[in-house]
mmCIF file of C-alpha atoms in Angstrom:
data_model
loop_
_atom_site.group_PDB
_atom_site.id
_atom_site.type_symbol
_atom_site.label_atom_id
_atom_site.label_comp_id
_atom_site.label_asym_id
_atom_site.label_seq_id
_atom_site.Cartn_x
_atom_site.Cartn_y
_atom_site.Cartn_z
ATOM 1 C CA MET A 1 29.191 11.440 -10.626
ATOM 2 C CA ASP A 2 25.621 12.016 -11.900
ATOM 3 C CA ASN A 3 26.380 9.946 -14.974
ATOM 4 C CA GLU A 4 26.882 6.859 -12.835
ATOM 5 C CA LEU A 5 24.078 7.199 -10.261
ATOM 6 C CA ARG A 6 23.053 3.592 -9.515
ATOM 7 C CA ILE A 7 20.457 2.681 -6.902
ATOM 8 C CA ILE A 8 18.905 -0.609 -5.773
ATOM 9 C CA ILE A 9 15.345 -0.590 -4.415
ATOM 10 C CA SER A 10 14.196 -3.746 -2.672
ATOM 11 C CA GLY A 11 10.982 -5.057 -1.143
ATOM 12 C CA GLY A 12 7.418 -5.798 -2.113
ATOM 13 C CA GLY A 13 4.799 -8.470 -1.606
ATOM 14 C CA THR A 14 1.775 -6.150 -1.717
ATOM 15 C CA GLY A 15 0.743 -2.966 -3.471
ATOM 16 C CA GLY A 16 1.398 -1.182 -0.181
ATOM 17 C CA HIS A 17 5.127 -1.828 -0.609
ATOM 18 C CA ILE A 18 5.309 -1.615 -4.407
ATOM 19 C CA PHE A 19 3.518 1.705 -5.045
ATOM 20 C CA PRO A 20 5.815 3.682 -2.698
ATOM 21 C CA ALA A 21 8.878 1.943 -4.150
ATOM 22 C CA VAL A 22 7.931 2.920 -7.709
ATOM 23 C CA SER A 23 7.084 6.464 -6.577
ATOM 24 C CA ILE A 24 10.559 6.814 -5.024
ATOM 25 C CA ALA A 25 12.162 5.502 -8.229
ATOM 26 C CA ASN A 26 10.137 7.947 -10.329
ATOM 27 C CA ALA A 27 11.166 10.854 -8.083
ATOM 28 C CA ILE A 28 14.856 9.889 -8.390
ATOM 29 C CA LYS A 29 14.481 9.662 -12.168
ATOM 30 C CA ALA A 30 12.802 13.066 -12.303
ATOM 31 C CA LYS A 31 15.845 14.598 -10.564
ATOM 32 C CA HIS A 32 18.451 12.476 -12.384
ATOM 33 C CA PRO A 33 17.026 11.105 -15.658
ATOM 34 C CA GLU A 34 20.252 9.169 -16.326
ATOM 35 C CA ALA A 35 20.079 7.291 -12.987
ATOM 36 C CA LYS A 36 20.141 3.506 -13.200
ATOM 37 C CA ILE A 37 17.641 1.879 -10.843
ATOM 38 C CA LEU A 38 17.392 -1.849 -10.216
ATOM 39 C CA PHE A 39 14.584 -3.428 -8.184
ATOM 40 C CA VAL A 40 14.980 -6.645 -6.210
ATOM 41 C CA GLY A 41 11.772 -8.477 -5.307
ATOM 42 C CA ALA A 42 10.452 -11.853 -4.216
ATOM 43 C CA LEU A 43 9.819 -14.424 -6.942
ATOM 44 C CA GLY A 44 6.132 -15.134 -7.441
ATOM 45 C CA ARG A 45 4.960 -11.921 -5.762
ATOM 46 C CA MET A 46 3.147 -9.083 -7.494
ATOM 47 C CA GLU A 47 6.223 -6.840 -7.804
ATOM 48 C CA MET A 48 7.572 -9.190 -10.495
ATOM 49 C CA GLN A 49 4.764 -7.902 -12.773
ATOM 50 C CA ARG A 50 4.070 -4.420 -11.432
ATOM 51 C CA VAL A 51 7.655 -3.132 -11.468
ATOM 52 C CA PRO A 52 8.369 -3.999 -15.145
ATOM 53 C CA ALA A 53 4.969 -2.493 -16.015
ATOM 54 C CA ALA A 54 6.227 0.744 -14.427
ATOM 55 C CA GLY A 55 9.313 0.621 -16.672
ATOM 56 C CA TYR A 56 11.986 -0.731 -14.311
ATOM 57 C CA GLU A 57 14.154 -3.838 -14.324
ATOM 58 C CA ILE A 58 13.646 -6.279 -11.443
ATOM 59 C CA LYS A 59 15.542 -9.331 -10.183
ATOM 60 C CA GLY A 60 13.704 -11.955 -8.144
ATOM 61 C CA LEU A 61 14.865 -13.779 -5.010
ATOM 62 C CA PRO A 62 13.371 -17.116 -3.840
ATOM 63 C CA ILE A 63 12.654 -15.584 -0.425
ATOM 64 C CA GLN A 64 9.548 -16.228 1.661
ATOM 65 C CA GLY A 65 8.383 -15.579 5.204
ATOM 66 C CA PHE A 66 8.457 -17.992 8.102
ATOM 67 C CA ASP A 67 5.493 -20.340 8.491
ATOM 68 C CA ARG A 68 4.320 -19.776 12.066
ATOM 69 C CA LYS A 69 1.783 -22.619 11.945
ATOM 70 C CA ASN A 70 3.928 -25.400 10.460
ATOM 71 C CA LEU A 71 7.429 -25.102 11.893
ATOM 72 C CA LEU A 72 8.812 -28.023 9.849
ATOM 73 C CA LYS A 73 8.256 -26.042 6.662
ATOM 74 C CA ASN A 74 10.779 -23.510 7.924
ATOM 75 C CA VAL A 75 13.666 -25.817 6.994
ATOM 76 C CA VAL A 76 12.866 -24.919 3.379
ATOM 77 C CA VAL A 77 12.431 -21.261 4.325
ATOM 78 C CA LEU A 78 15.895 -21.161 5.934
ATOM 79 C CA TYR A 79 17.427 -22.644 2.781
ATOM 80 C CA LYS A 80 15.639 -20.013 0.660
ATOM 81 C CA ILE A 81 16.931 -17.228 2.913
ATOM 82 C CA TRP A 82 20.500 -18.561 2.589
ATOM 83 C CA LYS A 83 20.120 -18.822 -1.189
ATOM 84 C CA SER A 84 18.594 -15.322 -1.398
ATOM 85 C CA GLN A 85 21.515 -13.874 0.571
ATOM 86 C CA ARG A 86 23.958 -15.400 -1.913
ATOM 87 C CA MET A 87 21.957 -14.162 -4.892
ATOM 88 C CA ALA A 88 21.602 -10.677 -3.393
ATOM 89 C CA LYS A 89 25.366 -10.474 -2.905
ATOM 90 C CA GLN A 90 25.921 -11.407 -6.556
ATOM 91 C CA ILE A 91 23.323 -8.888 -7.791
ATOM 92 C CA ILE A 92 24.987 -6.127 -5.741
ATOM 93 C CA LYS A 93 28.491 -7.055 -6.992
ATOM 94 C CA GLU A 94 27.327 -6.910 -10.604
ATOM 95 C CA PHE A 95 25.185 -3.766 -10.344
ATOM 96 C CA ARG A 96 27.512 -1.811 -8.004
ATOM 97 C CA PRO A 97 24.851 0.418 -6.417
ATOM 98 C CA MET A 98 25.796 3.647 -4.674
ATOM 99 C CA ALA A 99 22.843 3.360 -2.288
ATOM 100 C CA ALA A 100 20.252 0.730 -1.378
ATOM 101 C CA VAL A 101 16.627 1.416 -0.450
ATOM 102 C CA GLY A 102 14.416 -1.041 1.449
ATOM 103 C CA VAL A 103 10.634 -0.550 1.441
ATOM 104 C CA GLY A 104 9.718 -3.547 3.618
ATOM 105 C CA GLY A 105 8.676 -7.037 2.638
ATOM 106 C CA TYR A 106 10.714 -10.244 2.497
ATOM 107 C CA ALA A 107 13.095 -9.349 -0.329
ATOM 108 C CA SER A 108 14.439 -6.226 1.347
ATOM 109 C CA GLY A 109 16.028 -8.324 4.135
ATOM 110 C CA PRO A 110 18.726 -10.166 2.155
ATOM 111 C CA THR A 111 19.323 -7.207 -0.181
ATOM 112 C CA LEU A 112 19.809 -4.550 2.500
ATOM 113 C CA ASN A 113 21.760 -6.930 4.757
ATOM 114 C CA LYS A 114 24.259 -7.660 2.024
ATOM 115 C CA ALA A 115 24.413 -4.032 0.848
ATOM 116 C CA ALA A 116 25.219 -2.835 4.384
ATOM 117 C CA ALA A 117 27.840 -5.582 4.823
ATOM 118 C CA MET A 118 29.458 -4.430 1.569
ATOM 119 C CA GLY A 119 29.677 -0.810 2.773
ATOM 120 C CA ILE A 120 26.820 0.567 0.667
ATOM 121 C CA PRO A 121 24.757 3.316 2.359
ATOM 122 C CA CYS A 122 21.219 2.123 3.117
ATOM 123 C CA LEU A 123 17.861 3.822 3.617
ATOM 124 C CA ILE A 124 14.730 2.048 4.787
ATOM 125 C CA GLN A 125 11.183 3.307 4.412
ATOM 126 C CA GLU A 126 8.617 2.171 6.987
ATOM 127 C CA GLN A 127 5.059 2.776 5.838
ATOM 128 C CA ASN A 128 3.168 1.646 8.939
ATOM 129 C CA SER A 129 2.609 3.053 12.417
ATOM 130 C CA TYR A 130 3.897 -0.268 13.783
ATOM 131 C CA ALA A 131 7.261 -1.218 12.272
ATOM 132 C CA GLY A 132 7.553 -4.442 10.294
ATOM 133 C CA VAL A 133 9.878 -7.248 11.375
ATOM 134 C CA THR A 134 12.252 -6.850 8.405
ATOM 135 C CA ASN A 135 12.688 -3.119 8.944
ATOM 136 C CA LYS A 136 13.207 -3.543 12.701
ATOM 137 C CA LEU A 137 16.021 -6.007 11.962
ATOM 138 C CA LEU A 138 17.561 -3.710 9.354
ATOM 139 C CA ALA A 139 17.361 -0.513 11.437
ATOM 140 C CA LYS A 140 20.817 -0.894 13.047
ATOM 141 C CA LYS A 141 22.444 -1.163 9.630
ATOM 142 C CA ALA A 142 20.482 1.636 7.944
ATOM 143 C CA ASP A 143 21.875 5.154 7.587
ATOM 144 C CA LYS A 144 18.438 6.786 7.318
ATOM 145 C CA ILE A 145 14.930 5.617 8.262
ATOM 146 C CA CYS A 146 11.979 7.372 6.613
ATOM 147 C CA VAL A 147 8.663 7.102 8.485
ATOM 148 C CA ALA A 148 5.055 8.220 8.102
ATOM 149 C CA TYR A 149 3.869 8.270 11.722
ATOM 150 C CA GLU A 150 4.910 10.013 14.917
ATOM 151 C CA GLY A 151 6.408 8.038 17.786
ATOM 152 C CA MET A 152 8.547 5.663 15.691
ATOM 153 C CA GLU A 153 11.451 6.132 18.148
ATOM 154 C CA ARG A 154 10.074 3.118 19.977
ATOM 155 C CA PHE A 155 11.221 0.959 17.051
ATOM 156 C CA PHE A 156 14.171 2.830 15.537
ATOM 157 C CA PRO A 157 17.176 4.938 16.652
ATOM 158 C CA ALA A 158 15.801 8.488 16.919
ATOM 159 C CA GLU A 159 18.831 10.095 15.258
ATOM 160 C CA LYS A 160 18.216 8.144 12.028
ATOM 161 C CA ILE A 161 14.499 8.931 11.686
ATOM 162 C CA ILE A 162 13.159 11.379 9.103
ATOM 163 C CA MET A 163 9.411 12.135 9.026
ATOM 164 C CA THR A 164 8.571 11.970 5.324
ATOM 165 C CA GLY A 165 5.142 10.378 5.010
ATOM 166 C CA ASN A 166 4.412 7.656 2.468
ATOM 167 C CA PRO A 167 4.854 8.200 -1.260
ATOM 168 C CA VAL A 168 1.616 7.689 -3.182
ATOM 169 C CA ARG A 169 0.799 6.931 -6.801
ATOM 170 C CA GLN A 170 1.397 10.204 -8.644
ATOM 171 C CA ALA A 171 -1.526 9.604 -11.020
ATOM 172 C CA LEU A 172 -3.942 9.972 -8.103
ATOM 173 C CA LEU A 173 -2.821 13.517 -7.413
ATOM 174 C CA GLU A 174 -2.719 14.470 -11.095
ATOM 175 C CA ASN A 175 -6.303 13.420 -11.912
ATOM 176 C CA LYS A 176 -8.046 16.449 -13.453
ATOM 177 C CA MET A 177 -11.535 14.928 -13.840
ATOM 178 C CA THR A 178 -14.527 16.617 -12.263
ATOM 179 C CA LYS A 179 -16.518 14.497 -9.825
ATOM 180 C CA ALA A 180 -19.352 14.180 -12.359
ATOM 181 C CA GLU A 181 -16.943 13.022 -15.083
ATOM 182 C CA ALA A 182 -15.418 10.475 -12.717
ATOM 183 C CA VAL A 183 -18.829 9.041 -11.756
ATOM 184 C CA LYS A 184 -19.888 8.853 -15.423
ATOM 185 C CA SER A 185 -16.648 7.023 -16.319
ATOM 186 C CA PHE A 186 -17.970 4.110 -14.247
ATOM 187 C CA GLY A 187 -21.361 4.217 -15.993
ATOM 188 C CA LEU A 188 -23.080 5.647 -12.908
ATOM 189 C CA ASP A 189 -25.289 8.658 -12.118
ATOM 190 C CA PRO A 190 -23.563 11.886 -10.930
ATOM 191 C CA GLN A 191 -26.752 12.887 -9.069
ATOM 192 C CA LYS A 192 -26.525 9.937 -6.648
ATOM 193 C CA LYS A 193 -24.251 9.422 -3.657
ATOM 194 C CA THR A 194 -21.408 7.026 -4.453
ATOM 195 C CA ILE A 195 -19.561 4.609 -2.151
ATOM 196 C CA LEU A 196 -16.259 3.066 -3.279
ATOM 197 C CA ILE A 197 -15.571 -0.360 -1.749
ATOM 198 C CA VAL A 198 -12.047 -1.760 -1.988
ATOM 199 C CA GLY A 199 -10.208 -4.524 -0.158
ATOM 200 C CA GLY A 200 -6.652 -3.576 -1.069
ATOM 201 C CA SER A 201 -4.836 -4.505 -4.278
ATOM 202 C CA LEU A 202 -5.606 -8.229 -3.784
ATOM 203 C CA GLY A 203 -9.198 -7.858 -2.584
ATOM 204 C CA ALA A 204 -10.574 -8.858 0.840
ATOM 205 C CA GLY A 205 -12.915 -11.734 1.642
ATOM 206 C CA THR A 206 -14.542 -10.011 4.628
ATOM 207 C CA VAL A 207 -15.261 -6.823 2.698
ATOM 208 C CA ASN A 208 -16.784 -8.792 -0.186
ATOM 209 C CA LYS A 209 -18.895 -10.873 2.196
ATOM 210 C CA SER A 210 -20.157 -7.663 3.796
ATOM 211 C CA VAL A 211 -21.393 -6.378 0.424
ATOM 212 C CA MET A 212 -22.950 -9.686 -0.641
ATOM 213 C CA GLN A 213 -24.969 -9.872 2.581
ATOM 214 C CA HIS A 214 -26.373 -6.361 2.187
ATOM 215 C CA LEU A 215 -27.099 -5.976 -1.537
ATOM 216 C CA ASN A 216 -30.818 -5.556 -0.779
ATOM 217 C CA ASP A 217 -30.031 -2.663 1.581
ATOM 218 C CA ILE A 218 -27.832 -1.031 -1.084
ATOM 219 C CA GLU A 219 -30.605 -1.407 -3.711
ATOM 220 C CA LYS A 220 -33.214 0.206 -1.450
ATOM 221 C CA SER A 221 -30.928 3.065 -0.352
ATOM 222 C CA GLY A 222 -30.682 4.976 -3.629
ATOM 223 C CA VAL A 223 -26.900 4.985 -3.135
ATOM 224 C CA GLN A 224 -24.631 3.606 -5.854
ATOM 225 C CA VAL A 225 -21.501 1.541 -5.343
ATOM 226 C CA ILE A 226 -18.188 0.985 -7.121
ATOM 227 C CA TRP A 227 -16.977 -2.378 -5.848
ATOM 228 C CA GLN A 228 -13.471 -3.723 -6.438
ATOM 229 C CA THR A 229 -13.595 -7.408 -5.509
ATOM 230 C CA GLY A 230 -9.981 -8.390 -6.238
ATOM 231 C CA LYS A 231 -9.150 -10.866 -9.014
ATOM 232 C CA TYR A 232 -9.232 -13.893 -6.674
ATOM 233 C CA TYR A 233 -12.871 -13.353 -5.659
ATOM 234 C CA TYR A 234 -14.328 -11.861 -8.849
ATOM 235 C CA ALA A 235 -15.404 -14.982 -10.789
ATOM 236 C CA ASN A 236 -17.305 -16.502 -7.856
ATOM 237 C CA ILE A 237 -19.069 -13.232 -7.081
ATOM 238 C CA ILE A 238 -20.153 -12.766 -10.700
ATOM 239 C CA LYS A 239 -21.378 -16.383 -10.775
ATOM 240 C CA ASP A 240 -23.382 -15.888 -7.565
ATOM 241 C CA LEU A 241 -24.974 -12.752 -9.029
ATOM 242 C CA GLU A 242 -25.534 -13.974 -12.604
ATOM 243 C CA ASN A 243 -29.345 -13.830 -12.317
ATOM 244 C CA ARG A 244 -29.397 -10.483 -10.559
ATOM 245 C CA VAL A 245 -29.597 -7.027 -12.155
ATOM 246 C CA LEU A 246 -27.822 -4.370 -10.087
ATOM 247 C CA PRO A 247 -27.793 -1.101 -12.074
ATOM 248 C CA ASP A 248 -26.398 0.900 -9.136
ATOM 249 C CA VAL A 249 -23.527 -1.495 -8.380
ATOM 250 C CA LYS A 250 -20.449 -1.421 -10.625
ATOM 251 C CA ILE A 251 -18.508 -4.644 -9.937
ATOM 252 C CA MET A 252 -14.839 -4.799 -11.021
ATOM 253 C CA ASP A 253 -12.036 -7.237 -10.285
ATOM 254 C CA PHE A 254 -9.408 -4.471 -10.347
ATOM 255 C CA ILE A 255 -9.687 -0.705 -10.812
ATOM 256 C CA SER A 256 -6.816 0.534 -12.949
ATOM 257 C CA ASP A 257 -7.727 4.229 -12.592
ATOM 258 C CA MET A 258 -7.921 4.703 -8.825
ATOM 259 C CA GLY A 259 -7.700 8.467 -9.339
ATOM 260 C CA ALA A 260 -11.114 8.398 -11.031
ATOM 261 C CA ALA A 261 -12.496 6.004 -8.403
ATOM 262 C CA TYR A 262 -11.463 8.247 -5.496
ATOM 263 C CA LYS A 263 -12.775 11.342 -7.304
ATOM 264 C CA ALA A 264 -16.140 9.629 -7.875
ATOM 265 C CA ALA A 265 -16.532 8.523 -4.253
ATOM 266 C CA ASP A 266 -18.341 10.435 -1.533
ATOM 267 C CA LEU A 267 -17.183 7.766 0.916
ATOM 268 C CA VAL A 268 -14.748 4.820 0.783
ATOM 269 C CA ILE A 269 -14.778 1.479 2.595
ATOM 270 C CA SER A 270 -11.211 0.165 2.696
ATOM 271 C CA ARG A 271 -8.617 -1.937 4.459
ATOM 272 C CA ALA A 272 -6.156 0.098 6.520
ATOM 273 C CA GLY A 273 -2.937 -0.439 4.582
ATOM 274 C CA ALA A 274 -0.418 2.361 5.037
ATOM 275 C CA SER A 275 -0.305 3.383 1.367
ATOM 276 C CA SER A 276 -4.089 3.571 1.118
ATOM 277 C CA ILE A 277 -4.256 5.712 4.256
ATOM 278 C CA SER A 278 -1.622 8.083 2.864
ATOM 279 C CA GLU A 279 -3.702 8.437 -0.301
ATOM 280 C CA PHE A 280 -6.869 9.199 1.681
ATOM 281 C CA CYS A 281 -4.981 11.851 3.690
ATOM 282 C CA LEU A 282 -3.652 13.630 0.608
ATOM 283 C CA LEU A 283 -7.013 13.528 -1.182
ATOM 284 C CA GLY A 284 -9.150 14.337 1.869
ATOM 285 C CA THR A 285 -11.270 11.211 1.350
ATOM 286 C CA PRO A 286 -13.898 10.304 3.970
ATOM 287 C CA VAL A 287 -13.278 6.647 4.797
ATOM 288 C CA ILE A 288 -14.505 3.723 6.883
ATOM 289 C CA LEU A 289 -11.525 1.488 7.680
ATOM 290 C CA VAL A 290 -11.842 -2.287 8.124
ATOM 291 C CA PRO A 291 -8.309 -3.355 9.174
ATOM 292 C CA SER A 292 -7.130 -6.749 7.964
ATOM 293 C CA PRO A 293 -6.514 -9.188 10.838
ATOM 294 C CA ASN A 294 -4.152 -11.201 8.605
ATOM 295 C CA VAL A 295 -1.095 -8.953 8.858
ATOM 296 C CA ALA A 296 1.948 -9.068 11.112
ATOM 297 C CA GLU A 297 1.541 -7.489 14.555
ATOM 298 C CA ASP A 298 -1.991 -6.330 13.617
ATOM 299 C CA HIS A 299 -0.408 -3.193 12.173
ATOM 300 C CA GLN A 300 -3.486 -2.235 10.125
ATOM 301 C CA THR A 301 -5.531 -1.739 13.296
ATOM 302 C CA LYS A 302 -2.767 0.494 14.655
ATOM 303 C CA ASN A 303 -2.759 2.451 11.362
ATOM 304 C CA ALA A 304 -6.536 2.857 11.585
ATOM 305 C CA MET A 305 -6.550 3.981 15.213
ATOM 306 C CA ALA A 306 -3.991 6.699 14.449
ATOM 307 C CA LEU A 307 -6.744 8.280 12.279
ATOM 308 C CA VAL A 308 -9.754 7.353 14.397
ATOM 309 C CA ASN A 309 -8.201 8.999 17.479
ATOM 310 C CA LYS A 310 -8.082 12.276 15.531
ATOM 311 C CA GLN A 311 -11.664 11.951 14.213
ATOM 312 C CA ALA A 312 -10.197 11.518 10.725
ATOM 313 C CA ALA A 313 -11.790 8.135 9.878
ATOM 314 C CA LEU A 314 -14.451 5.676 11.014
ATOM 315 C CA TYR A 315 -13.536 2.121 11.973
ATOM 316 C CA VAL A 316 -15.223 -1.297 11.986
ATOM 317 C CA LYS A 317 -13.518 -4.464 13.226
ATOM 318 C CA ASP A 318 -13.066 -7.168 10.610
ATOM 319 C CA ALA A 319 -15.147 -9.648 12.634
ATOM 320 C CA GLU A 320 -18.021 -7.156 12.871
ATOM 321 C CA ALA A 321 -17.864 -5.897 9.275
ATOM 322 C CA PRO A 322 -20.367 -8.331 7.657
ATOM 323 C CA GLU A 323 -23.007 -7.164 10.113
ATOM 324 C CA LYS A 324 -22.171 -3.464 10.481
ATOM 325 C CA VAL A 325 -20.053 -1.844 7.782
ATOM 326 C CA ILE A 326 -22.595 -1.445 4.943
ATOM 327 C CA SER A 327 -25.328 -0.012 7.199
ATOM 328 C CA LEU A 328 -22.767 2.418 8.692
ATOM 329 C CA ALA A 329 -21.652 3.440 5.189
ATOM 330 C CA LEU A 330 -25.212 3.966 3.903
ATOM 331 C CA GLU A 331 -25.980 6.134 6.929
ATOM 332 C CA THR A 332 -22.694 8.089 6.792
ATOM 333 C CA VAL A 333 -22.779 8.865 3.069
ATOM 334 C CA GLN A 334 -26.072 10.734 3.523
ATOM 335 C CA ASN A 335 -24.706 12.864 6.379
ATOM 336 C CA GLU A 336 -23.012 15.915 4.843
ATOM 337 C CA GLN A 337 -21.703 17.197 8.177
ATOM 338 C CA THR A 338 -19.975 13.871 8.996
ATOM 339 C CA LEU A 339 -18.458 13.653 5.511
ATOM 340 C CA ARG A 340 -17.160 17.234 5.771
ATOM 341 C CA THR A 341 -15.680 16.651 9.247
ATOM 342 C CA LEU A 342 -13.934 13.432 8.176
ATOM 343 C CA SER A 343 -12.535 15.122 5.061
ATOM 344 C CA GLU A 344 -11.254 18.182 6.942
ATOM 345 C CA ASN A 345 -9.614 16.107 9.678
ATOM 346 C CA ILE A 346 -7.939 13.566 7.403
ATOM 347 C CA LEU A 347 -6.505 16.371 5.228
ATOM 348 C CA LYS A 348 -4.728 17.731 8.321
ATOM 349 C CA LEU A 349 -2.727 14.484 8.524
ATOM 350 C CA ALA A 350 -1.406 14.663 4.951
ATOM 351 C CA LEU A 351 2.356 14.757 4.372
ATOM 352 C CA PRO A 352 2.845 15.891 0.762
ATOM 353 C CA ASN A 353 5.946 15.503 -1.445
ATOM 354 C CA SER A 354 7.043 12.322 0.357
ATOM 355 C CA ALA A 355 8.621 10.705 -2.701
ATOM 356 C CA ASP A 356 10.652 13.852 -3.434
ATOM 357 C CA ILE A 357 11.906 14.124 0.141
ATOM 358 C CA ILE A 358 12.935 10.441 0.219
ATOM 359 C CA ALA A 359 14.565 10.709 -3.223
ATOM 360 C CA ASP A 360 16.671 13.636 -1.970
ATOM 361 C CA GLU A 361 17.811 11.574 1.036
ATOM 362 C CA VAL A 362 18.742 8.643 -1.230
ATOM 363 C CA ILE A 363 20.726 10.917 -3.539
ATOM 364 C CA LYS A 364 22.577 12.391 -0.534
ATOM 365 C CA LEU A 365 23.554 8.861 0.518
ATOM 366 C CA THR A 366 25.056 8.134 -2.922
ATOM 367 C CA ARG A 367 27.565 10.894 -2.249
ATOM 368 C CA LYS A 368 28.862 8.983 0.765
ATOM 369 C CA SER A 369 29.696 5.827 -1.200
#
């Protein structure tokens, strides 16, 4: 049977869905190198580049989410859902998977729906503390539901739930640099405190605005900053700062080696995406969370509060971030006791080996098909 292990993994839209999906695929491959894994994503979304870069084949569906502001546009959305269902059925017929995995995001809906209807065992992975719409709809059809937070019985049938945590990018855990080496790799001074500022894989306007408004405070503080702006915002920020010399601020559109960035940082300012939070837990990273208000059901705030309530992170509302977050960070990064407490508490929430545990569950399901 091992010679014909075939698995479909579907979902995406953001790095928060894609990184866990690739980690699960890598864990399956590590156990069964001959396994055939096919990804199904949404056309035009970042998985169409990131998945091939990780070495896997991907098929794209013309799926998109409902437009809650302009209801007339949903006529087109309904057509795209119908077309995606048909395409998903054809992909499944041709590939003949023995199990299907959904990681959330638009594309997992049609793929997992059709897989379940065709008698293929299904597993869904919910990264957030508040379940996404797609996964809630798929829960009845799924055989197993892997979660990262307690209390998910309020969304899913309790008998299907497995507490696995979220898979993270393996390279983060394998980074062997010393802190000094990591700081130097960004052209900065290992003797100074370092704050890493990230707005998720796509960047975040509020986080960038917060930095821009407080560059003078950063300069005076003696603290240095690694600042990932996101590709969308980078050119305008560089243009706005073209006449300004900021030796203690390393500005980047995208950080390819996040392992080095986390190792260099004494403190991180970040959105509260589920994958990022799982990484902070495993690495013991002190963090100030600024949840995005632009996500379904405000799930990033719920993710953040799960840590804040255990004194494992600090939290600033998005609307208050431009005024407060940089001053809080500059104060916190100089307080060794606060940094130590945050690190100790967030480490207690870590769930290691998530990708391996999920891969084992997927492989078990293939034996049912």
